[in-house]
Short mmCIF file of C-alpha atoms and ligand atoms in Angstrom, two decimals:
data_model
loop_
_atom_site.label_atom_id
_atom_site.label_comp_id
_atom_site.label_asym_id
_atom_site.label_seq_id
_atom_site.Cartn_x
_atom_site.Cartn_y
_atom_site.Cartn_z
CA MET A 146 -65.68 158.28 -80.90
CA PRO A 147 -68.12 158.75 -83.88
CA SER A 148 -71.98 158.34 -83.41
CA ALA A 149 -73.37 154.73 -83.96
CA ARG A 150 -75.50 156.52 -86.62
CA ASP A 151 -72.67 157.96 -88.38
CA LEU A 152 -70.98 154.67 -88.71
CA GLY A 153 -73.93 152.83 -89.63
CA ALA A 154 -74.28 155.34 -92.62
CA LEU A 155 -70.72 155.04 -93.56
CA HIS A 156 -71.15 150.94 -93.39
CA ALA A 157 -74.31 151.37 -95.53
CA GLU A 158 -72.49 153.23 -98.23
CA ILE A 159 -69.63 150.85 -98.35
CA ARG A 160 -71.96 147.88 -98.37
CA GLY A 161 -73.63 149.21 -101.29
CA CYS A 162 -70.13 150.20 -103.40
CA THR A 163 -69.92 148.35 -106.64
CA ARG A 164 -66.93 150.24 -107.97
CA CYS A 165 -64.45 147.21 -108.52
CA ALA A 166 -67.42 144.89 -110.36
CA ASP A 167 -68.32 148.01 -112.34
CA ALA A 168 -64.80 148.46 -113.48
CA GLY A 169 -64.65 144.41 -114.54
CA PHE A 170 -62.19 143.59 -111.41
CA ILE A 171 -64.20 141.19 -110.02
CA PRO A 172 -67.60 139.53 -111.11
CA ARG A 173 -69.69 140.34 -108.12
CA ALA A 174 -69.18 143.25 -105.50
CA PHE A 175 -69.73 142.13 -101.74
CA PRO A 176 -68.18 144.42 -99.37
CA VAL A 177 -67.76 143.50 -96.11
CA VAL A 178 -66.67 145.58 -92.67
CA GLU A 179 -67.73 145.07 -89.11
CA GLY A 180 -67.19 147.25 -86.35
CA ARG A 181 -68.71 149.30 -83.34
CA SER A 182 -68.55 152.73 -82.74
CA THR A 183 -67.03 152.47 -79.53
CA ASP A 184 -64.21 150.10 -80.89
CA ARG A 185 -60.72 151.91 -80.42
CA ILE A 186 -58.98 148.97 -82.06
CA LEU A 187 -59.05 148.78 -85.84
CA ILE A 188 -57.73 145.75 -87.64
CA VAL A 189 -56.93 146.20 -91.62
CA GLY A 190 -56.45 142.95 -93.51
CA GLN A 191 -56.11 142.57 -97.35
CA ALA A 192 -59.45 141.65 -98.66
CA PRO A 193 -62.08 139.08 -97.68
CA GLY A 194 -61.84 135.54 -98.70
CA GLU A 195 -64.31 133.40 -100.27
CA ILE A 196 -66.02 132.39 -96.90
CA GLU A 197 -66.88 136.02 -96.13
CA LEU A 198 -68.94 135.88 -99.42
CA THR A 199 -71.34 133.60 -97.56
CA THR A 200 -71.10 134.89 -94.04
CA GLY A 201 -70.95 138.64 -94.90
CA ARG A 202 -68.54 139.35 -92.10
CA PRO A 203 -64.71 140.07 -91.97
CA PHE A 204 -62.21 137.48 -90.92
CA SER A 205 -65.06 134.71 -90.45
CA GLY A 206 -63.25 131.70 -92.14
CA ARG A 207 -60.01 129.80 -91.37
CA ALA A 208 -57.55 133.11 -91.29
CA GLY A 209 -60.19 134.83 -89.26
CA ALA A 210 -60.42 131.60 -86.67
CA GLU A 211 -56.24 131.96 -86.59
CA LEU A 212 -56.66 135.66 -85.98
CA ARG A 213 -58.75 135.01 -83.13
CA ARG A 214 -56.44 132.84 -81.34
CA TRP A 215 -53.95 135.58 -81.82
CA LEU A 216 -56.53 138.47 -80.30
CA ALA A 217 -57.14 135.96 -77.45
CA GLU A 218 -53.19 135.56 -76.62
CA ALA A 219 -53.24 139.71 -76.80
CA GLY A 220 -56.20 139.44 -74.17
CA ILE A 221 -58.67 140.43 -76.35
CA GLU A 222 -61.76 137.94 -76.54
CA ASP A 223 -64.32 140.38 -78.39
CA PRO A 224 -63.06 140.79 -81.90
CA PRO A 225 -62.81 144.64 -82.67
CA TYR A 226 -63.40 146.55 -85.70
CA ARG A 227 -62.36 144.91 -88.84
CA THR A 228 -61.99 146.20 -92.41
CA SER A 229 -59.75 145.60 -94.88
CA ILE A 230 -57.29 147.13 -97.92
CA THR A 231 -59.82 146.10 -100.67
CA LYS A 232 -63.36 145.17 -99.24
CA CYS A 233 -64.68 142.29 -101.63
CA PHE A 234 -63.48 138.97 -102.34
CA PRO A 235 -60.93 139.29 -105.26
CA GLY A 236 -60.82 135.52 -106.10
CA LYS A 237 -58.48 132.92 -106.09
CA ALA A 238 -54.83 133.21 -107.08
CA ALA A 239 -54.08 132.14 -110.53
CA THR A 240 -51.16 130.16 -109.25
CA GLY A 241 -50.14 129.05 -105.87
CA PRO A 242 -52.47 128.84 -102.53
CA GLY A 243 -54.43 131.48 -101.16
CA ASP A 244 -56.51 134.44 -102.70
CA ARG A 245 -55.50 136.96 -105.27
CA ARG A 246 -53.93 139.91 -104.29
CA PRO A 247 -55.87 142.77 -105.32
CA SER A 248 -54.22 145.18 -107.75
CA PRO A 249 -53.21 148.71 -107.44
CA PRO A 250 -55.98 150.09 -109.35
CA GLU A 251 -58.50 148.05 -107.28
CA ILE A 252 -56.84 149.41 -104.07
CA ALA A 253 -57.01 152.88 -105.52
CA LEU A 254 -60.83 152.50 -106.44
CA CYS A 255 -61.23 151.09 -102.81
CA ALA A 256 -58.93 153.35 -100.72
CA PRO A 257 -61.61 156.62 -99.84
CA TRP A 258 -63.87 153.81 -97.84
CA LEU A 259 -60.59 153.13 -95.58
CA GLU A 260 -59.77 156.54 -95.47
CA ARG A 261 -63.20 157.67 -94.30
CA GLU A 262 -63.22 154.63 -91.65
CA LEU A 263 -60.17 155.92 -90.23
CA ALA A 264 -61.18 159.71 -90.31
CA LEU A 265 -64.42 158.53 -88.35
CA MET A 266 -63.23 155.70 -86.10
CA LYS A 267 -59.83 157.63 -84.95
CA PRO A 268 -58.52 154.40 -83.50
CA ARG A 269 -56.28 154.37 -81.04
CA VAL A 270 -54.62 151.11 -82.10
CA LEU A 271 -54.00 150.13 -85.61
CA VAL A 272 -53.43 146.49 -86.38
CA LEU A 273 -51.93 146.01 -89.79
CA VAL A 274 -52.38 142.50 -90.71
CA GLY A 275 -50.46 140.94 -93.68
CA SER A 276 -48.03 142.73 -95.95
CA LEU A 277 -50.41 144.29 -98.22
CA ALA A 278 -51.95 146.41 -95.31
CA ILE A 279 -48.63 147.04 -93.85
CA GLU A 280 -47.24 148.27 -97.09
CA ARG A 281 -50.34 150.82 -97.23
CA LEU A 282 -49.81 152.20 -93.95
CA TRP A 283 -46.41 151.58 -92.52
CA GLY A 284 -44.38 151.33 -95.58
CA LYS A 285 -42.59 148.56 -97.84
CA GLY A 286 -40.24 146.30 -96.32
CA PRO A 287 -39.78 142.60 -95.60
CA LEU A 288 -41.90 141.42 -92.81
CA GLY A 289 -38.71 140.33 -90.96
CA THR A 290 -37.95 143.60 -90.41
CA ILE A 291 -41.41 145.23 -89.47
CA VAL A 292 -43.13 142.68 -87.59
CA GLY A 293 -42.61 142.99 -83.70
CA ARG A 294 -42.20 146.70 -84.00
CA ILE A 295 -44.45 149.44 -82.90
CA HIS A 296 -44.97 152.89 -84.76
CA ARG A 297 -46.22 155.49 -82.39
CA GLU A 298 -48.19 158.48 -84.25
CA PRO A 299 -49.92 161.59 -82.32
CA GLY A 300 -53.12 159.78 -80.97
CA ARG A 301 -52.58 156.32 -82.08
CA VAL A 302 -50.22 153.02 -82.32
CA LEU A 303 -49.39 150.76 -85.49
CA ILE A 304 -49.03 147.24 -84.75
CA PRO A 305 -47.86 145.06 -87.79
CA LEU A 306 -48.76 141.21 -87.90
CA PRO A 307 -48.59 138.81 -90.44
CA HIS A 308 -51.32 137.25 -92.37
CA PRO A 309 -53.10 134.38 -90.36
CA SER A 310 -54.43 132.69 -93.72
CA GLY A 311 -51.73 130.25 -93.56
CA ALA A 312 -50.91 130.67 -97.12
CA SER A 313 -47.25 131.95 -96.63
CA ARG A 314 -44.69 129.92 -95.17
CA TRP A 315 -43.28 132.92 -93.23
CA LEU A 316 -44.59 131.60 -90.16
CA ASN A 317 -42.95 128.22 -90.34
CA ASP A 318 -39.86 129.89 -89.37
CA PRO A 319 -39.35 130.03 -85.49
CA ALA A 320 -37.61 133.32 -85.48
CA ASN A 321 -40.67 134.75 -87.07
CA GLN A 322 -43.12 133.27 -84.62
CA ALA A 323 -41.04 135.13 -81.99
CA LEU A 324 -41.42 138.52 -83.94
CA LEU A 325 -45.38 137.53 -83.90
CA ARG A 326 -45.10 136.76 -80.24
CA ARG A 327 -43.61 139.93 -79.97
CA GLY A 328 -46.10 141.98 -82.00
CA LEU A 329 -48.77 140.21 -79.86
CA ALA A 330 -47.38 141.60 -76.71
CA HIS A 331 -47.49 144.73 -78.06
CA LEU A 332 -51.06 144.55 -78.78
CA ARG A 333 -51.73 143.26 -75.18
CA ARG A 334 -49.97 146.08 -73.65
CA GLU A 335 -51.66 148.98 -76.06
CA SER A 336 -55.19 147.18 -75.53
CA ARG A 337 -54.93 147.31 -72.10
CA ARG A 338 -53.72 150.95 -72.23
CA VAL A 339 -57.06 152.09 -74.53
CA HIS A 340 -59.15 150.02 -72.17
CA ALA A 341 -57.94 151.33 -68.92
N1 URA B 447 -60.78 137.68 -94.25
C1 URA B 447 -61.02 139.09 -94.22
O1 URA B 447 -62.07 139.35 -94.18
N2 URA B 447 -60.02 139.97 -94.12
C2 URA B 447 -58.85 139.39 -94.77
O2 URA B 447 -58.10 140.23 -94.87
C3 URA B 447 -58.50 137.95 -94.63
C4 URA B 447 -59.57 137.22 -94.22
#
C-alpha cells in the first residue's frame, strides 16, 4: 500500500498536467482522478465527461450514477479509486451520442500517469470500464467475448465491464445484460476477498 503522501504527490502531478492542451488536442486541461492510498480496487474508465469539468471528480455524471448502481449490486457502497485512460474531458463526439474517443497520440501522452498509478497502487482488483480501458489493459476483441470473464495475474485480477454511459446500445441486448451481471458477480466475490 502506498503512503497517502506519495499518492497525494502523484495526484498533484497529474492534476497539474497540461500535455494534451499544450499539444492542441483539447482546449483546456483539467485532469481528474480520485482515490485513497488504502483502496485495493481500482477502476479505469475511458475519460472524464463534461460534468467532471465542473465537479473535478471522476464518474460524477450520469455514467457515474449508473456505475455506482453496478458497484452497489456488487456490494461496494463506497466508490473505490477511479481513474481513466486519458484524464481530461476530450469533448463531444463529432457525430453520434457521447464523448469523443481519445486518439492514440492522446492516449500515449497520458499513458505514463496510469502506469505510475498502477505501479504505486498495486491494485488487487482492476476494473476495466468500457472498451478503451479493456483494449489497453486486457486486449482487443468484441465486448461480448470479454465481459463476464476474469483474468488472474500474479497479485491482481482484471474484471472487464461495459461502459455505463448509456451511449452504446450494447446493454440493450438481454444476453449482454447477463454478461454484465456475471462481471458484477466476479466483482462482488473479488471485493469480498480483498476486504476479508
Ligand atoms: N466519467 C469519468 O470520470 N470517467 C469515465 O471513464 C466516464 C465518465
